[in-house]
């Protein structure tokens, strides 16, 4: 099976050669479910009402295959036929898949967030289900692992937000919480219009620090995931941290330029993944 690209869905770990071969079809099925729903919410020229109707139909197909009934033909071959097999084989928690759809629907009706808690509730549905679904495939369900996974996935979602001001602004979406904007005297319209300023850079710097703290909180999970999957998670964590490093290096001018990873980032990412230490090792130092 070819590797699954994460170019358009940054918070989804790839079904790459690092993933356990037996799980690659399941990971790919979850990816295509999430990717297609994300496209329904974001891509093309459909109105918000049309997108909501499509997502409602998509949810109905999910519930159909979860109940053992045939879905509609529209997404059957690419999405719901393989997902149905995975649901039957691995008993995936369907509420986690529905949470993803909740988040995509929310993006169509909510474009601003008052507090960090409110934004984290969005991350709980837009990002955290991915990590929990993967842990389910790996057979890991203890509370500590789930908390760490949630921290990593929420951090990745936040990194995506602070990386994507130039993408979300033209769409009219504000993910920087109002409480943080007010503290730095930055107006929401300034962010939407991509107006760079010292206050905006200070705001983005603080938000990046929040994302880094969350990632650091969850990072010990890489030592709990066995084998190749654990190594893939190391690269995912380090990829998010690398984007934060790039934002810091550009003095948080994310309203002017979108940082991205390239081929030159591979060696430092691999080195950092290889040298990740446990909290116990860090304390010993």
GROMACS .gro file of C-alpha atoms in nm:
model
  285
    1UNK     CA    1   0.000   0.000   0.000
    2UNK     CA    2   0.143   0.344  -0.086
    3UNK     CA    3   0.217   0.589   0.190
    4UNK     CA    4  -0.064   0.827   0.280
    5UNK     CA    5   0.029   1.193   0.237
    6UNK     CA    6  -0.045   1.435   0.520
    7UNK     CA    7   0.003   1.742   0.301
    8UNK     CA    8  -0.359   1.849   0.345
    9UNK     CA    9  -0.428   1.700   0.687
   10UNK     CA   10  -0.127   1.792   0.897
   11UNK     CA   11  -0.242   1.638   1.223
   12UNK     CA   12  -0.277   1.287   1.084
   13UNK     CA   13   0.024   1.055   1.119
   14UNK     CA   14   0.107   0.890   0.788
   15UNK     CA   15   0.038   0.525   0.710
   16UNK     CA   16   0.406   0.508   0.618
   17UNK     CA   17   0.668   0.239   0.623
   18UNK     CA   18   0.704   0.310   0.995
   19UNK     CA   19   0.346   0.204   1.065
   20UNK     CA   20   0.291  -0.164   1.149
   21UNK     CA   21   0.206  -0.329   0.814
   22UNK     CA   22  -0.099  -0.506   0.957
   23UNK     CA   23  -0.245  -0.169   1.061
   24UNK     CA   24  -0.176   0.029   0.745
   25UNK     CA   25  -0.513  -0.046   0.578
   26UNK     CA   26  -0.695   0.054   0.897
   27UNK     CA   27  -0.494   0.377   0.933
   28UNK     CA   28  -0.556   0.457   0.566
   29UNK     CA   29  -0.931   0.398   0.607
   30UNK     CA   30  -0.948   0.637   0.903
   31UNK     CA   31  -0.739   0.890   0.711
   32UNK     CA   32  -0.966   0.883   0.404
   33UNK     CA   33  -1.272   0.920   0.628
   34UNK     CA   34  -1.124   1.230   0.794
   35UNK     CA   35  -0.971   1.372   0.475
   36UNK     CA   36  -1.296   1.346   0.278
   37UNK     CA   37  -1.500   1.505   0.557
   38UNK     CA   38  -1.245   1.787   0.582
   39UNK     CA   39  -1.272   1.845   0.208
   40UNK     CA   40  -1.651   1.860   0.233
   41UNK     CA   41  -1.613   2.131   0.495
   42UNK     CA   42  -1.340   2.334   0.323
   43UNK     CA   43  -1.277   2.263  -0.045
   44UNK     CA   44  -1.461   2.392  -0.351
   45UNK     CA   45  -1.722   2.665  -0.392
   46UNK     CA   46  -2.021   2.517  -0.207
   47UNK     CA   47  -2.215   2.737   0.034
   48UNK     CA   48  -2.206   2.674   0.409
   49UNK     CA   49  -2.557   2.529   0.394
   50UNK     CA   50  -2.458   2.291   0.116
   51UNK     CA   51  -2.152   2.181   0.311
   52UNK     CA   52  -2.362   2.115   0.621
   53UNK     CA   53  -2.603   1.906   0.417
   54UNK     CA   54  -2.315   1.706   0.273
   55UNK     CA   55  -2.172   1.644   0.619
   56UNK     CA   56  -2.516   1.536   0.742
   57UNK     CA   57  -2.535   1.284   0.457
   58UNK     CA   58  -2.181   1.173   0.533
   59UNK     CA   59  -2.270   1.116   0.898
   60UNK     CA   60  -2.573   0.911   0.791
   61UNK     CA   61  -2.343   0.688   0.583
   62UNK     CA   62  -2.110   0.643   0.881
   63UNK     CA   63  -2.401   0.536   1.100
   64UNK     CA   64  -2.523   0.301   0.828
   65UNK     CA   65  -2.194   0.112   0.795
   66UNK     CA   66  -2.153   0.109   1.174
   67UNK     CA   67  -2.491  -0.066   1.194
   68UNK     CA   68  -2.402  -0.309   0.916
   69UNK     CA   69  -2.619  -0.142   0.653
   70UNK     CA   70  -2.498  -0.031   0.308
   71UNK     CA   71  -2.401   0.336   0.269
   72UNK     CA   72  -2.507   0.559  -0.018
   73UNK     CA   73  -2.304   0.517  -0.340
   74UNK     CA   74  -2.148   0.865  -0.319
   75UNK     CA   75  -1.852   0.780  -0.094
   76UNK     CA   76  -1.888   0.405  -0.077
   77UNK     CA   77  -1.581   0.282  -0.265
   78UNK     CA   78  -1.324   0.535  -0.142
   79UNK     CA   79  -1.442   0.580   0.216
   80UNK     CA   80  -1.715   0.364   0.360
   81UNK     CA   81  -1.644   0.022   0.210
   82UNK     CA   82  -1.290   0.012   0.358
   83UNK     CA   83  -1.402   0.188   0.676
   84UNK     CA   84  -1.681  -0.067   0.723
   85UNK     CA   85  -1.426  -0.348   0.711
   86UNK     CA   86  -1.210  -0.170   0.969
   87UNK     CA   87  -1.508  -0.103   1.195
   88UNK     CA   88  -1.591  -0.474   1.187
   89UNK     CA   89  -1.233  -0.595   1.232
   90UNK     CA   90  -1.110  -0.353   1.497
   91UNK     CA   91  -1.436  -0.242   1.663
   92UNK     CA   92  -1.342   0.125   1.628
   93UNK     CA   93  -1.526   0.359   1.867
   94UNK     CA   94  -1.777   0.526   1.635
   95UNK     CA   95  -1.829   0.827   1.869
   96UNK     CA   96  -1.470   0.931   1.798
   97UNK     CA   97  -1.543   0.940   1.425
   98UNK     CA   98  -1.860   1.139   1.493
   99UNK     CA   99  -1.656   1.384   1.702
  100UNK     CA  100  -1.449   1.462   1.393
  101UNK     CA  101  -1.764   1.540   1.200
  102UNK     CA  102  -1.883   1.764   1.485
  103UNK     CA  103  -1.563   1.967   1.451
  104UNK     CA  104  -1.593   2.001   1.074
  105UNK     CA  105  -1.952   2.118   1.113
  106UNK     CA  106  -1.846   2.364   1.383
  107UNK     CA  107  -1.597   2.526   1.145
  108UNK     CA  108  -1.891   2.619   0.923
  109UNK     CA  109  -2.086   2.801   1.192
  110UNK     CA  110  -1.825   2.923   1.444
  111UNK     CA  111  -1.536   3.146   1.340
  112UNK     CA  112  -1.411   3.291   1.670
  113UNK     CA  113  -1.319   3.160   2.016
  114UNK     CA  114  -1.340   3.350   2.341
  115UNK     CA  115  -1.108   3.144   2.562
  116UNK     CA  116  -0.839   2.881   2.547
  117UNK     CA  117  -1.075   2.634   2.711
  118UNK     CA  118  -1.324   2.688   2.432
  119UNK     CA  119  -1.055   2.629   2.170
  120UNK     CA  120  -0.934   2.315   2.347
  121UNK     CA  121  -1.288   2.181   2.337
  122UNK     CA  122  -1.273   2.220   1.960
  123UNK     CA  123  -0.937   2.037   1.957
  124UNK     CA  124  -1.098   1.760   2.164
  125UNK     CA  125  -1.317   1.686   1.864
  126UNK     CA  126  -1.102   1.798   1.570
  127UNK     CA  127  -0.769   1.637   1.666
  128UNK     CA  128  -0.779   1.421   1.978
  129UNK     CA  129  -0.999   1.150   1.820
  130UNK     CA  130  -0.719   1.072   1.573
  131UNK     CA  131  -0.474   0.985   1.849
  132UNK     CA  132  -0.732   0.785   2.040
  133UNK     CA  133  -0.829   0.589   1.730
  134UNK     CA  134  -0.465   0.503   1.666
  135UNK     CA  135  -0.414   0.398   2.028
  136UNK     CA  136  -0.720   0.178   1.990
  137UNK     CA  137  -0.558   0.008   1.690
  138UNK     CA  138  -0.241  -0.045   1.894
  139UNK     CA  139  -0.443  -0.192   2.183
  140UNK     CA  140  -0.346   0.083   2.428
  141UNK     CA  141  -0.623   0.225   2.644
  142UNK     CA  142  -0.478   0.325   2.982
  143UNK     CA  143  -0.568   0.667   3.116
  144UNK     CA  144  -0.214   0.806   3.115
  145UNK     CA  145  -0.162   0.718   2.749
  146UNK     CA  146  -0.495   0.872   2.653
  147UNK     CA  147  -0.410   1.196   2.835
  148UNK     CA  148  -0.070   1.212   2.666
  149UNK     CA  149  -0.223   1.142   2.327
  150UNK     CA  150  -0.478   1.419   2.378
  151UNK     CA  151  -0.198   1.662   2.472
  152UNK     CA  152   0.002   1.575   2.159
  153UNK     CA  153  -0.297   1.595   1.926
  154UNK     CA  154  -0.424   1.922   2.072
  155UNK     CA  155  -0.072   2.063   2.047
  156UNK     CA  156  -0.049   1.959   1.682
  157UNK     CA  157  -0.383   2.127   1.613
  158UNK     CA  158  -0.264   2.446   1.782
  159UNK     CA  159   0.064   2.437   1.588
  160UNK     CA  160  -0.142   2.406   1.271
  161UNK     CA  161  -0.344   2.715   1.372
  162UNK     CA  162  -0.037   2.929   1.447
  163UNK     CA  163   0.126   2.810   1.125
  164UNK     CA  164  -0.186   2.881   0.917
  165UNK     CA  165  -0.284   3.243   0.983
  166UNK     CA  166  -0.234   3.316   0.611
  167UNK     CA  167  -0.471   3.029   0.526
  168UNK     CA  168  -0.740   3.083   0.790
  169UNK     CA  169  -0.751   3.463   0.767
  170UNK     CA  170  -0.893   3.473   0.412
  171UNK     CA  171  -1.152   3.216   0.524
  172UNK     CA  172  -1.264   3.446   0.805
  173UNK     CA  173  -1.156   3.209   1.081
  174UNK     CA  174  -1.001   3.330   1.406
  175UNK     CA  175  -0.847   3.065   1.628
  176UNK     CA  176  -0.639   3.297   1.849
  177UNK     CA  177  -0.864   3.322   2.158
  178UNK     CA  178  -1.020   3.658   2.231
  179UNK     CA  179  -0.881   3.661   2.585
  180UNK     CA  180  -0.527   3.639   2.444
  181UNK     CA  181  -0.594   3.898   2.175
  182UNK     CA  182  -0.724   4.144   2.433
  183UNK     CA  183  -0.420   4.092   2.655
  184UNK     CA  184  -0.196   4.193   2.364
  185UNK     CA  185  -0.431   4.467   2.234
  186UNK     CA  186  -0.468   4.292   1.899
  187UNK     CA  187  -0.798   4.319   1.715
  188UNK     CA  188  -0.945   4.016   1.548
  189UNK     CA  189  -0.983   4.209   1.223
  190UNK     CA  190  -0.609   4.278   1.223
  191UNK     CA  191  -0.540   3.904   1.227
  192UNK     CA  192  -0.798   3.834   0.958
  193UNK     CA  193  -0.644   4.108   0.742
  194UNK     CA  194  -0.293   3.969   0.815
  195UNK     CA  195  -0.170   4.302   0.953
  196UNK     CA  196   0.167   4.235   1.113
  197UNK     CA  197   0.263   4.429   1.427
  198UNK     CA  198   0.474   4.393   1.741
  199UNK     CA  199   0.158   4.311   1.936
  200UNK     CA  200   0.056   4.042   1.688
  201UNK     CA  201   0.401   3.885   1.704
  202UNK     CA  202   0.395   3.889   2.084
  203UNK     CA  203   0.051   3.726   2.075
  204UNK     CA  204   0.164   3.454   1.833
  205UNK     CA  205   0.479   3.396   2.039
  206UNK     CA  206   0.272   3.337   2.352
  207UNK     CA  207   0.037   3.104   2.167
  208UNK     CA  208   0.333   2.907   2.034
  209UNK     CA  209   0.461   2.871   2.390
  210UNK     CA  210   0.124   2.726   2.489
  211UNK     CA  211   0.143   2.472   2.207
  212UNK     CA  212   0.501   2.378   2.301
  213UNK     CA  213   0.405   2.321   2.664
  214UNK     CA  214   0.121   2.090   2.559
  215UNK     CA  215   0.351   1.896   2.325
  216UNK     CA  216   0.610   1.858   2.599
  217UNK     CA  217   0.340   1.731   2.834
  218UNK     CA  218   0.237   1.458   2.593
  219UNK     CA  219   0.577   1.367   2.448
  220UNK     CA  220   0.659   1.085   2.696
  221UNK     CA  221   0.396   0.878   2.515
  222UNK     CA  222   0.659   0.802   2.248
  223UNK     CA  223   0.828   0.570   2.496
  224UNK     CA  224   0.506   0.382   2.566
  225UNK     CA  225   0.415   0.303   2.204
  226UNK     CA  226   0.603  -0.009   2.094
  227UNK     CA  227   0.811  -0.068   1.782
  228UNK     CA  228   0.781   0.123   1.458
  229UNK     CA  229   0.466   0.306   1.567
  230UNK     CA  230   0.661   0.461   1.855
  231UNK     CA  231   0.926   0.585   1.613
  232UNK     CA  232   0.663   0.735   1.388
  233UNK     CA  233   0.513   0.919   1.685
  234UNK     CA  234   0.858   1.057   1.767
  235UNK     CA  235   0.874   1.209   1.419
  236UNK     CA  236   0.522   1.349   1.450
  237UNK     CA  237   0.608   1.517   1.781
  238UNK     CA  238   0.937   1.651   1.650
  239UNK     CA  239   0.767   1.776   1.332
  240UNK     CA  240   0.531   1.988   1.539
  241UNK     CA  241   0.816   2.121   1.751
  242UNK     CA  242   1.017   2.197   1.438
  243UNK     CA  243   0.736   2.418   1.306
  244UNK     CA  244   0.737   2.604   1.638
  245UNK     CA  245   1.114   2.650   1.604
  246UNK     CA  246   1.064   2.795   1.257
  247UNK     CA  247   0.800   3.035   1.386
  248UNK     CA  248   1.038   3.149   1.658
  249UNK     CA  249   1.324   3.190   1.409
  250UNK     CA  250   1.106   3.420   1.196
  251UNK     CA  251   1.019   3.621   1.509
  252UNK     CA  252   0.660   3.495   1.494
  253UNK     CA  253   0.582   3.681   1.171
  254UNK     CA  254   0.319   3.420   1.083
  255UNK     CA  255   0.090   3.689   0.939
  256UNK     CA  256   0.346   3.744   0.663
  257UNK     CA  257   0.465   3.394   0.584
  258UNK     CA  258   0.359   3.033   0.643
  259UNK     CA  259   0.645   2.818   0.772
  260UNK     CA  260   0.664   2.465   0.638
  261UNK     CA  261   0.886   2.160   0.663
  262UNK     CA  262   1.112   2.063   0.375
  263UNK     CA  263   1.380   1.812   0.284
  264UNK     CA  264   1.645   2.004   0.479
  265UNK     CA  265   1.447   1.948   0.797
  266UNK     CA  266   1.475   1.569   0.772
  267UNK     CA  267   1.824   1.529   0.932
  268UNK     CA  268   1.748   1.737   1.245
  269UNK     CA  269   1.407   1.570   1.279
  270UNK     CA  270   1.564   1.224   1.266
  271UNK     CA  271   1.834   1.322   1.514
  272UNK     CA  272   1.584   1.470   1.759
  273UNK     CA  273   1.360   1.164   1.726
  274UNK     CA  274   1.656   0.936   1.799
  275UNK     CA  275   1.764   1.133   2.104
  276UNK     CA  276   1.428   1.189   2.275
  277UNK     CA  277   1.466   1.115   2.645
  278UNK     CA  278   1.223   1.006   2.909
  279UNK     CA  279   1.137   1.238   3.196
  280UNK     CA  280   1.341   1.012   3.425
  281UNK     CA  281   1.649   1.056   3.204
  282UNK     CA  282   1.599   1.431   3.190
  283UNK     CA  283   1.574   1.445   3.569
  284UNK     CA  284   1.892   1.239   3.606
  285UNK     CA  285   2.078   1.491   3.395
   0.00000   0.00000   0.00000
